[in-house]
Tab-separated table of C-alpha atoms in Angstrom:
chain	number	residue	atom	x	y	z
A	859	MET	CA	1.813	5.118	-14.318
A	860	GLN	CA	1.780	8.611	-15.576
A	861	CYS	CA	-1.256	10.769	-14.845
A	862	LYS	CA	-1.598	14.290	-16.228
A	863	ILE	CA	-1.789	17.054	-13.771
A	864	ASP	CA	-3.399	20.589	-14.325
A	865	VAL	CA	-3.155	23.439	-12.076
A	866	THR	CA	-5.785	26.300	-12.406
A	867	GLY	CA	-5.945	28.848	-9.671
A	868	ASN	CA	-6.454	27.236	-6.335
A	869	MET	CA	-7.234	24.017	-7.931
A	870	VAL	CA	-5.146	20.883	-8.777
A	871	THR	CA	-6.687	18.294	-11.169
A	872	ALA	CA	-5.124	14.893	-11.613
A	873	PHE	CA	-6.436	12.956	-14.575
A	874	LEU	CA	-5.823	9.326	-13.527
A	875	ASP	CA	-5.614	6.855	-16.308
A	876	GLY	CA	-5.724	3.059	-16.833
A	877	GLU	CA	-5.846	0.518	-13.909
A	878	ILE	CA	-5.173	1.426	-10.264
A	879	ASP	CA	-4.006	-1.302	-8.109
A	880	HIS	CA	-1.207	-1.763	-5.662
A	881	HIS	CA	1.319	-1.812	-8.450
A	882	THR	CA	0.366	1.412	-10.171
A	883	ALA	CA	-0.800	3.441	-6.946
A	884	LYS	CA	2.765	4.246	-5.922
A	885	ASP	CA	3.541	6.436	-8.897
A	886	LEU	CA	0.357	8.008	-9.051
A	887	ARG	CA	0.669	8.872	-5.279
A	888	GLU	CA	4.083	10.480	-5.779
A	889	GLN	CA	2.875	12.658	-8.733
A	890	ILE	CA	-0.256	13.882	-6.906
A	891	ASP	CA	1.739	14.383	-3.819
A	892	LEU	CA	4.368	16.550	-5.368
A	893	ALA	CA	1.612	18.633	-7.009
A	894	ILE	CA	-0.147	19.128	-3.588
A	895	GLU	CA	3.207	20.163	-1.966
A	896	GLN	CA	4.079	22.624	-4.658
A	897	HIS	CA	0.640	24.244	-4.961
A	898	MET	CA	-1.221	23.647	-1.553
A	899	PRO	CA	-4.419	23.980	-3.588
A	900	ALA	CA	-7.897	24.553	-1.826
A	901	ASN	CA	-9.292	21.761	-4.040
A	902	LEU	CA	-7.825	18.550	-5.477
A	903	MET	CA	-9.850	17.034	-8.158
A	904	LEU	CA	-9.163	13.225	-8.985
A	905	ASP	CA	-10.582	12.696	-12.412
A	906	PHE	CA	-11.426	8.843	-12.837
A	907	ARG	CA	-12.936	9.209	-16.397
A	908	ASN	CA	-10.093	7.205	-17.912
A	909	VAL	CA	-9.793	4.593	-15.038
A	910	THR	CA	-10.708	1.227	-16.331
A	911	PHE	CA	-10.143	-0.710	-13.029
A	912	MET	CA	-9.633	0.063	-9.393
A	913	ASP	CA	-9.312	-2.096	-6.297
A	914	SER	CA	-8.893	-1.190	-2.588
A	915	SER	CA	-5.493	0.320	-3.575
A	916	GLY	CA	-7.415	3.051	-5.070
A	917	ILE	CA	-9.198	3.686	-1.790
A	918	GLY	CA	-5.855	3.924	0.014
A	919	LEU	CA	-4.770	6.497	-2.655
A	920	VAL	CA	-7.763	8.667	-2.244
A	921	MET	CA	-7.769	8.239	1.661
A	922	GLY	CA	-3.956	9.309	1.725
A	923	ARG	CA	-4.634	12.323	-0.382
A	924	TYR	CA	-7.652	13.349	1.651
A	925	ARG	CA	-5.286	13.277	4.882
A	926	ASN	CA	-2.612	15.330	2.999
A	927	MET	CA	-5.237	17.887	1.827
A	928	GLN	CA	-6.762	18.106	5.319
A	929	GLN	CA	-3.573	19.252	6.969
A	930	PHE	CA	-4.127	22.848	5.351
A	931	GLY	CA	-7.899	22.672	5.076
A	932	GLY	CA	-8.078	21.530	1.445
A	933	LYS	CA	-10.893	19.402	-0.110
A	934	VAL	CA	-10.908	16.479	-2.338
A	935	HIS	CA	-13.447	15.727	-5.042
A	936	ILE	CA	-13.857	12.606	-7.013
A	937	LEU	CA	-14.820	13.272	-10.689
A	938	ASN	CA	-16.308	10.738	-13.101
A	939	PRO	CA	-16.052	7.409	-11.670
A	940	SER	CA	-17.375	4.528	-13.527
A	941	PRO	CA	-20.309	2.498	-11.949
A	942	SER	CA	-17.647	-0.178	-10.938
A	943	ILE	CA	-15.373	2.305	-9.316
A	944	LYS	CA	-18.224	4.054	-7.601
A	945	LYS	CA	-19.083	0.691	-6.053
A	946	VAL	CA	-15.607	0.378	-4.652
A	947	LEU	CA	-15.702	3.928	-3.398
A	948	ARG	CA	-19.152	3.605	-1.751
A	949	LEU	CA	-18.228	0.306	-0.090
A	950	ALA	CA	-15.267	2.247	1.658
A	951	GLY	CA	-17.626	5.154	2.510
A	952	MET	CA	-15.414	7.521	0.457
A	953	ASP	CA	-18.542	9.392	-0.450
A	954	ARG	CA	-18.485	10.843	3.015
A	955	LEU	CA	-14.974	12.114	2.721
A	956	ALA	CA	-15.019	13.610	-0.677
A	957	ALA	CA	-17.633	14.855	-2.982
A	958	ILE	CA	-18.344	12.591	-5.992
A	959	GLU	CA	-19.234	14.550	-9.062
A	960	ASN	CA	-20.049	13.735	-12.626
A	961	ASN	CA	-19.272	16.359	-15.397
B	587	MET	CA	-19.202	-31.184	-7.024
B	588	GLN	CA	-18.880	-31.531	-10.621
B	589	ILE	CA	-16.132	-29.557	-12.256
B	590	LEU	CA	-17.072	-28.483	-15.561
B	591	ASN	CA	-13.689	-26.742	-16.589
B	592	GLN	CA	-10.662	-25.715	-14.547
B	593	PHE	CA	-7.597	-23.470	-14.978
B	594	LYS	CA	-4.514	-23.462	-12.786
B	595	MET	CA	-1.547	-21.013	-12.680
B	596	GLU	CA	1.377	-20.121	-10.492
B	597	LEU	CA	3.183	-17.027	-10.632
B	598	PRO	CA	5.931	-15.236	-8.629
B	599	ALA	CA	4.604	-12.622	-5.939
B	600	LYS	CA	5.433	-9.596	-7.947
B	601	SER	CA	3.191	-6.533	-8.145
B	602	ALA	CA	3.557	-6.380	-11.837
B	603	ASN	CA	1.610	-9.694	-12.018
B	604	GLU	CA	-1.391	-8.347	-10.113
B	605	SER	CA	-2.972	-7.113	-13.451
B	606	PHE	CA	-2.015	-10.372	-15.268
B	607	ALA	CA	-3.610	-12.464	-12.630
B	608	ARG	CA	-7.121	-10.734	-12.633
B	609	VAL	CA	-7.059	-10.453	-16.332
B	610	ALA	CA	-6.259	-14.138	-16.707
B	611	VAL	CA	-9.167	-15.194	-14.471
B	612	ALA	CA	-11.585	-12.921	-16.254
B	613	ALA	CA	-10.464	-14.287	-19.629
B	614	PHE	CA	-11.168	-17.840	-18.368
B	615	ILE	CA	-14.640	-16.965	-17.100
B	616	ALA	CA	-15.514	-15.065	-20.115
B	617	GLN	CA	-16.934	-18.366	-21.596
B	618	LEU	CA	-19.829	-18.150	-19.284
B	619	ASP	CA	-20.832	-14.745	-20.755
B	620	PRO	CA	-20.785	-12.968	-17.463
B	621	THR	CA	-22.035	-9.384	-17.157
B	622	VAL	CA	-19.611	-6.447	-17.099
B	623	GLU	CA	-20.487	-6.186	-13.388
B	624	GLU	CA	-19.726	-9.713	-12.502
B	625	ILE	CA	-16.375	-9.557	-14.555
B	626	SER	CA	-15.573	-6.378	-12.688
B	627	ASP	CA	-16.396	-8.061	-9.113
B	628	ILE	CA	-14.259	-11.006	-9.802
B	629	LYS	CA	-11.403	-8.916	-11.051
B	630	THR	CA	-11.462	-6.897	-8.097
B	631	ALA	CA	-11.703	-9.744	-5.647
B	632	VAL	CA	-8.821	-11.564	-7.411
B	633	SER	CA	-6.844	-8.333	-7.289
B	634	GLU	CA	-7.298	-7.989	-3.395
B	635	ALA	CA	-6.374	-11.517	-2.775
B	636	VAL	CA	-3.302	-11.415	-4.976
B	637	THR	CA	-2.232	-8.043	-3.419
B	638	ASN	CA	-2.478	-9.535	-0.088
B	639	CYS	CA	-0.115	-12.370	-1.103
B	640	ILE	CA	2.470	-9.820	-2.146
B	641	VAL	CA	2.150	-7.125	0.393
B	642	HIS	CA	1.487	-9.527	3.464
B	643	ALA	CA	2.305	-13.082	2.691
B	644	TYR	CA	5.577	-12.621	1.011
B	645	LYS	CA	6.644	-9.456	2.606
B	646	GLU	CA	9.907	-10.939	3.978
B	647	LYS	CA	10.818	-13.598	1.253
B	648	MET	CA	9.789	-14.155	-2.558
B	649	GLY	CA	7.482	-16.840	-3.139
B	650	TYR	CA	4.642	-18.077	-5.596
B	651	ILE	CA	0.986	-17.544	-5.727
B	652	TYR	CA	-1.162	-20.515	-6.845
B	653	ILE	CA	-4.573	-19.768	-8.420
B	654	THR	CA	-7.281	-22.365	-9.433
B	655	VAL	CA	-10.331	-21.387	-11.012
B	656	ARG	CA	-13.145	-23.877	-11.429
B	657	MET	CA	-16.510	-23.689	-13.320
B	658	LEU	CA	-19.068	-25.704	-11.483
B	659	ALA	CA	-22.520	-26.684	-12.481
B	660	GLY	CA	-25.109	-24.063	-12.879
B	661	GLY	CA	-22.789	-21.250	-13.709
B	662	ARG	CA	-21.233	-21.153	-10.440
B	663	ILE	CA	-17.464	-20.480	-10.311
B	664	SER	CA	-14.840	-20.961	-7.469
B	665	VAL	CA	-11.515	-19.139	-7.279
B	666	LYS	CA	-8.798	-20.322	-4.993
B	667	ILE	CA	-5.612	-18.045	-4.314
B	668	LYS	CA	-3.113	-19.857	-2.184
B	669	ASP	CA	0.334	-18.665	-0.866
B	670	LYS	CA	2.928	-20.386	1.112
B	671	GLY	CA	3.923	-17.180	2.945
B	672	CYS	CA	3.900	-16.044	6.569
B	673	GLY	CA	0.383	-16.878	7.464
B	674	ILE	CA	-2.204	-14.827	9.385
B	675	PRO	CA	-2.109	-15.269	13.255
B	676	ASP	CA	-5.770	-13.950	13.831
B	677	ILE	CA	-8.075	-14.224	10.604
B	678	LYS	CA	-11.037	-12.561	12.285
B	679	GLN	CA	-8.961	-9.504	13.053
B	680	ALA	CA	-7.343	-9.408	9.560
B	681	MET	CA	-10.727	-9.374	8.018
B	682	GLU	CA	-11.913	-6.489	10.022
B	683	PRO	CA	-12.542	-3.504	7.826
B	684	LEU	CA	-9.907	-0.824	8.147
B	685	TYR	CA	-7.501	-3.307	10.020
B	686	THR	CA	-4.043	-3.145	8.283
B	687	THR	CA	-0.534	-3.938	9.255
B	688	ALA	CA	0.819	-2.418	6.014
B	689	GLY	CA	0.783	1.326	7.066
B	690	GLY	CA	-0.844	4.394	5.795
B	691	GLU	CA	-1.319	3.874	2.209
B	692	ARG	CA	-3.125	0.684	2.581
B	693	ALA	CA	-6.774	1.056	3.352
B	694	GLY	CA	-7.445	-2.212	5.180
B	695	LEU	CA	-10.312	-3.170	2.950
B	696	GLY	CA	-9.092	-6.013	1.030
B	697	PHE	CA	-11.056	-8.730	2.702
B	698	ALA	CA	-14.141	-6.285	3.021
B	699	VAL	CA	-13.886	-5.734	-0.766
B	700	MET	CA	-13.622	-9.506	-1.486
B	701	GLN	CA	-16.608	-10.434	0.803
B	702	SER	CA	-18.700	-7.736	-0.682
B	703	PHE	CA	-18.069	-8.699	-4.272
B	704	THR	CA	-18.297	-12.479	-3.967
B	705	ASP	CA	-21.045	-14.826	-2.825
B	706	LYS	CA	-19.150	-16.764	-0.293
B	707	LEU	CA	-15.447	-16.105	1.080
B	708	THR	CA	-13.414	-18.674	3.067
B	709	VAL	CA	-10.025	-18.026	4.451
B	710	ARG	CA	-7.814	-20.653	5.954
B	711	SER	CA	-4.361	-19.793	7.378
B	712	ALA	CA	-1.433	-21.347	9.310
B	713	VAL	CA	1.293	-19.106	10.589
B	714	GLY	CA	4.618	-19.905	8.836
B	715	LYS	CA	2.773	-22.125	6.273
B	716	GLY	CA	0.476	-19.899	4.353
B	717	THR	CA	-2.774	-18.698	3.589
B	718	THR	CA	-5.716	-19.962	1.243
B	719	VAL	CA	-8.491	-17.630	0.138
B	720	LEU	CA	-11.564	-19.536	-1.524
B	721	PHE	CA	-14.368	-17.551	-3.113
B	722	HIS	CA	-17.520	-18.479	-4.963
B	723	LYS	CA	-19.540	-16.480	-7.312
B	724	GLN	CA	-22.708	-17.309	-9.201
B	725	ILE	CA	-22.564	-16.159	-12.902
B	726	ARG	CA	-26.084	-15.290	-14.228
B	727	SER	CA	-25.560	-15.981	-18.098
B	728	ARG	CA	-26.885	-13.286	-20.024
B	729	GLN	CA	-29.096	-15.450	-22.483
């Protein structure tokens, strides 16, 4: 799965798209990690506005990026999750690790 | 237990089939006119169970996943997801939130999500023989 990545100043934004499961998470992880490695941003924005489905593989994806960003003091923000995605994120307590914001 | 309708499928434990499995189950139960949230809960639970088969049960060898969906009286559905893989030595431990044997990119929340998104979840497993996950969900028809 391809995701669009924008870099602005000290911020990397990944626009996630479609369905996030164990099958698609690997590609997303690689693309986001490459951007983190290259830019070491202060903030990583994960934009879920176009994500139509997510299971616990998506939690693994967010947790893994949270760990990577923590290594250099960066923060993770979760943008625009749908109600069903928010339900999965809350179940995993992700709202305690990353700010959930709606634009 | 009266079975009003039933659907069975088997598919190889390939990750590309995760999406197909949850969409097929959702399409079958669509005739009960579930809400968006009910559909989403069921798709998520199916996705977790199928992913467990692929990541854990058939980690060492390729095999098949067997899915049975039943519509029962009163808008209740049951979904059975069975594999003939390695089995789970300690089900209680496997179901603990955050417990995983799969490494850093797996959250260890598969069973927690299944439990939370269904009404009743039963897991049976035998080492070397396989695992069966059975869950029930009440569909509150929108009429």
